[in-house]
XYZ file of C-alpha atoms in Angstrom:
312
model
C 210.915 -126.481 107.759
C 212.339 -123.033 107.102
C 215.892 -124.194 107.753
C 215.474 -127.115 105.370
C 214.103 -124.761 102.727
C 216.689 -121.989 103.096
C 219.688 -124.275 102.743
C 218.378 -125.417 99.344
C 217.591 -121.950 98.013
C 219.890 -120.231 95.581
C 221.844 -117.390 97.170
C 221.337 -113.693 96.486
C 217.610 -113.976 95.828
C 214.845 -111.859 97.342
C 212.968 -115.036 98.270
C 215.878 -116.392 100.303
C 216.249 -113.041 102.085
C 212.532 -113.148 102.927
C 212.717 -116.645 104.409
C 215.844 -115.805 106.406
C 213.939 -112.899 107.982
C 211.018 -115.233 108.670
C 213.350 -117.738 110.319
C 214.805 -114.996 112.510
C 211.309 -114.038 113.690
C 210.332 -117.666 114.334
C 213.459 -118.327 116.396
C 212.937 -115.068 118.312
C 209.371 -116.158 119.088
C 210.581 -119.535 120.396
C 213.125 -117.812 122.649
C 210.390 -115.542 123.957
C 208.073 -118.451 124.732
C 210.857 -120.210 126.638
C 211.513 -117.038 128.630
C 207.784 -116.836 129.424
C 207.654 -120.441 130.619
C 210.782 -120.010 132.720
C 209.279 -116.945 134.419
C 206.038 -118.819 135.085
C 207.905 -121.058 137.543
C 207.500 -118.160 139.984
C 203.700 -118.519 139.790
C 203.421 -120.416 143.056
C 199.912 -120.574 144.501
C 198.151 -122.564 147.200
C 195.002 -122.379 145.079
C 194.524 -125.057 142.388
C 195.593 -124.228 138.842
C 196.543 -125.945 135.591
C 198.697 -124.654 132.733
C 198.791 -125.703 129.080
C 201.610 -124.526 126.790
C 201.420 -124.227 122.999
C 197.732 -125.007 122.894
C 196.264 -125.670 119.430
C 192.458 -125.851 119.192
C 189.859 -125.480 116.465
C 186.305 -124.198 116.130
C 184.960 -125.471 112.835
C 187.592 -124.365 110.316
C 189.077 -121.732 112.650
C 192.410 -122.932 114.086
C 194.096 -121.083 116.954
C 197.490 -121.593 118.581
C 197.918 -120.102 122.066
C 201.263 -119.747 123.831
C 199.853 -120.438 127.300
C 196.443 -121.142 128.828
C 196.184 -120.875 132.611
C 193.158 -122.428 134.337
C 192.353 -121.314 137.887
C 189.295 -121.753 140.074
C 188.264 -118.158 139.276
C 189.264 -117.479 135.665
C 191.124 -118.818 132.650
C 193.927 -116.513 131.475
C 195.433 -116.582 127.989
C 199.175 -115.834 127.945
C 200.536 -114.378 124.713
C 204.305 -113.931 124.330
C 205.873 -111.344 121.995
C 209.648 -111.106 121.673
C 209.822 -107.596 120.168
C 212.540 -105.143 121.187
C 212.736 -101.358 120.919
C 210.347 -98.562 121.899
C 206.848 -100.035 121.612
C 203.757 -97.911 121.016
C 200.034 -98.720 120.943
C 197.831 -96.172 119.158
C 194.405 -96.769 120.675
C 192.515 -94.462 118.314
C 193.497 -96.486 115.263
C 194.433 -99.834 116.886
C 197.888 -99.545 115.295
C 201.054 -100.917 116.875
C 204.541 -99.733 115.969
C 208.071 -99.714 117.288
C 211.207 -97.627 116.989
C 214.377 -99.696 116.846
C 217.816 -98.727 118.200
C 218.440 -96.646 115.062
C 215.182 -94.745 115.396
C 213.546 -96.535 112.452
C 209.771 -96.826 112.785
C 208.125 -100.139 111.842
C 204.351 -100.693 111.851
C 203.440 -104.247 112.903
C 200.357 -106.369 113.444
C 198.795 -105.335 116.745
C 199.382 -108.201 119.250
C 196.632 -106.833 121.510
C 194.115 -107.490 118.738
C 195.443 -111.046 118.520
C 194.834 -111.528 122.255
C 191.280 -110.160 121.846
C 190.633 -112.736 119.105
C 192.019 -115.519 121.279
C 189.810 -114.460 124.200
C 186.755 -114.505 121.923
C 187.774 -117.917 120.569
C 188.306 -119.495 124.004
C 185.006 -118.111 125.334
C 183.162 -119.742 122.436
C 185.195 -122.950 122.741
C 184.522 -123.149 126.490
C 180.791 -122.622 125.896
C 180.682 -125.464 123.353
C 182.579 -127.799 125.698
C 180.744 -126.818 128.905
C 183.777 -125.307 130.642
C 182.316 -122.781 133.053
C 185.107 -120.265 133.499
C 185.373 -116.599 132.536
C 188.258 -115.816 130.178
C 190.837 -113.041 130.360
C 194.149 -112.429 128.623
C 197.645 -111.137 129.253
C 200.058 -109.847 126.607
C 203.669 -110.350 127.712
C 206.662 -108.746 125.989
C 209.693 -110.953 126.582
C 212.491 -109.077 124.782
C 215.188 -107.888 127.176
C 215.372 -104.502 125.429
C 211.669 -103.757 125.109
C 210.296 -100.432 126.367
C 206.522 -100.079 126.672
C 205.971 -96.417 125.813
C 202.164 -96.804 125.721
C 199.689 -99.573 126.468
C 196.618 -100.953 124.690
C 193.297 -99.835 126.100
C 191.518 -103.171 126.546
C 194.225 -105.826 127.022
C 196.417 -106.272 130.084
C 200.033 -105.843 128.969
C 203.412 -106.048 130.691
C 207.093 -106.901 130.419
C 207.883 -110.503 131.320
C 209.363 -109.635 134.741
C 205.974 -108.143 135.761
C 203.963 -111.112 134.476
C 203.514 -113.131 137.670
C 202.360 -110.204 139.810
C 199.931 -109.047 137.129
C 198.575 -112.581 136.874
C 197.788 -112.637 140.588
C 196.119 -109.206 140.355
C 194.046 -110.368 137.399
C 192.856 -113.505 139.196
C 191.922 -111.523 142.314
C 189.500 -109.400 140.273
C 187.252 -112.414 139.741
C 184.905 -113.841 142.407
C 185.498 -117.226 143.969
C 183.273 -120.150 143.070
C 183.015 -123.190 145.357
C 182.051 -125.277 142.316
C 185.471 -124.741 140.680
C 187.765 -126.971 142.712
C 190.887 -128.973 141.914
C 188.836 -131.933 140.693
C 186.870 -129.765 138.250
C 190.041 -128.143 136.885
C 191.482 -131.614 136.225
C 188.294 -132.449 134.360
C 188.634 -129.300 132.254
C 192.237 -130.189 131.463
C 191.200 -133.615 130.205
C 188.609 -131.994 127.920
C 191.251 -129.645 126.513
C 193.947 -132.293 126.093
C 191.508 -134.618 124.332
C 190.737 -131.987 121.692
C 194.204 -130.566 121.097
C 194.808 -130.276 117.357
C 198.406 -130.628 116.118
C 199.486 -127.557 114.175
C 199.990 -128.379 110.503
C 202.156 -126.000 108.525
C 201.728 -125.680 104.786
C 204.687 -126.703 102.614
C 207.000 -123.705 102.376
C 206.832 -123.411 98.578
C 203.024 -123.333 98.821
C 202.896 -120.962 101.777
C 205.195 -118.403 100.123
C 204.334 -119.098 96.447
C 207.920 -120.042 95.563
C 209.042 -121.117 92.095
C 210.530 -124.684 92.131
C 213.454 -123.382 90.068
C 214.683 -121.476 93.135
C 215.797 -124.731 94.780
C 218.987 -126.742 94.360
C 218.613 -130.407 93.432
C 220.746 -133.163 94.876
C 221.667 -134.427 98.337
C 223.005 -131.855 100.790
C 226.374 -132.042 102.556
C 226.252 -130.179 105.848
C 230.063 -130.005 105.982
C 230.754 -128.036 102.786
C 227.147 -126.939 102.135
C 227.053 -128.291 98.588
C 224.811 -130.817 96.811
C 227.436 -133.342 95.688
C 226.573 -136.317 97.894
C 226.254 -139.760 96.299
C 225.832 -143.347 97.472
C 229.172 -145.119 97.936
C 229.423 -148.625 99.427
C 226.371 -148.497 101.691
C 227.014 -144.964 102.868
C 226.592 -141.443 101.610
C 229.741 -139.546 100.678
C 230.294 -136.002 99.476
C 232.218 -135.936 96.203
C 233.433 -132.407 97.011
C 234.833 -132.714 100.539
C 234.774 -136.459 101.217
C 232.607 -136.369 104.334
C 230.479 -139.465 104.889
C 226.978 -139.707 106.361
C 224.586 -142.482 107.291
C 221.376 -140.491 106.689
C 222.048 -137.712 104.143
C 219.674 -139.361 101.653
C 216.854 -139.701 104.177
C 217.285 -136.067 105.192
C 217.080 -134.984 101.554
C 213.745 -136.794 101.210
C 212.419 -134.868 104.199
C 213.653 -131.651 102.552
C 211.330 -132.396 99.635
C 208.298 -132.860 101.873
C 209.063 -129.693 103.817
C 209.339 -127.609 100.661
C 206.819 -129.016 98.195
C 204.197 -130.958 100.055
C 203.225 -133.946 102.035
C 202.880 -136.332 99.109
C 205.376 -137.508 96.452
C 206.209 -140.451 94.222
C 209.437 -142.174 93.264
C 209.857 -140.245 90.009
C 209.553 -136.807 91.648
C 212.005 -137.783 94.365
C 214.563 -139.096 91.858
C 214.523 -135.756 90.070
C 214.749 -133.772 93.303
C 217.584 -135.895 94.713
C 219.350 -136.138 91.360
C 219.437 -139.919 91.769
C 218.716 -142.307 88.874
C 218.336 -145.537 90.883
C 214.586 -146.035 91.557
C 215.313 -148.920 93.952
C 217.588 -146.721 96.061
C 214.894 -144.019 96.234
C 212.314 -146.666 97.162
C 214.469 -147.655 100.138
C 214.763 -143.991 101.147
C 210.975 -143.757 101.091
C 210.620 -146.655 103.541
C 211.234 -144.377 106.558
C 208.790 -144.782 109.455
C 207.858 -141.106 109.151
C 206.321 -141.834 105.714
C 203.193 -143.737 104.700
C 202.777 -145.575 101.389
C 199.551 -145.565 99.370
C 199.129 -147.678 96.223
C 201.434 -150.233 94.657
C 204.303 -150.423 92.201
C 204.588 -147.448 89.836
C 201.380 -145.944 91.210
C 202.739 -145.751 94.764
C 202.544 -142.388 96.495
C 204.206 -141.475 99.767
C 203.031 -138.975 102.356
C 203.979 -137.742 105.802
C 202.198 -139.595 108.575
C 200.600 -137.793 111.529
C 203.645 -138.233 113.752
C 205.990 -136.704 111.180
C 208.004 -133.727 112.419
C 209.546 -131.273 109.975
C 209.723 -128.341 112.380
C 213.461 -127.699 111.914
């Protein structure tokens, strides 16, 4: 969604700079999670265990997204990945977290150890409500290749990603064995979790960041010359600036609208956004499987269905 939004934003604006920084952090987080999962391959145990990645659960109106949730016969361990480089410091007296980058610049950040504490509290309550009888612990893993842990949080186990597997085994060994928690029971717990997974729903970018609609370019985007001069020519889309043709530029532009402004639109709003006058052409663009129609004729509204994916 950020990529779709950024490419439509006018250049040299503070808002575009903000979203580009956000995109950098999101992509860094994804790389860190992949590094975490790759390292977890080394967690080889003869004891039964189950692992869930990118777990989204809710308690009432409280949604939580957890990078990894490891279930063993002794304990459940939350895995939280942070791809932050530099000299990393935890100030336990104030619960502050900060880092010095390669240039010696100090940046104060949200304390990831506090986030792990919240996730532990959440999972304990969620387990109690769903009759999962396992204690809960957590592990904060820094995945950046150039991260230096200069101090550690007081209450949360923390390590670099190459220490993760050994610290996991040490953590599990601290908990007593229970003959009641066998492979069959862990499978049962997994089914309970998988049944109640809640897909993460991101707010439209313009809503999330309070962005003025005038910041965005109208028209259909050409990914070759990065302009908005695409029009419909003989059953295909063609850029009037560079001549490149596309089979789905119009459909992609519709998805841009939903990513930026919301999960519901009508034909009139889309015509203005796409800079297209033909209502019948826009109606065909709105017939994608990813969209659901509500109402009829001029009162029709279109929204993203539950399987829609605008994560790019």
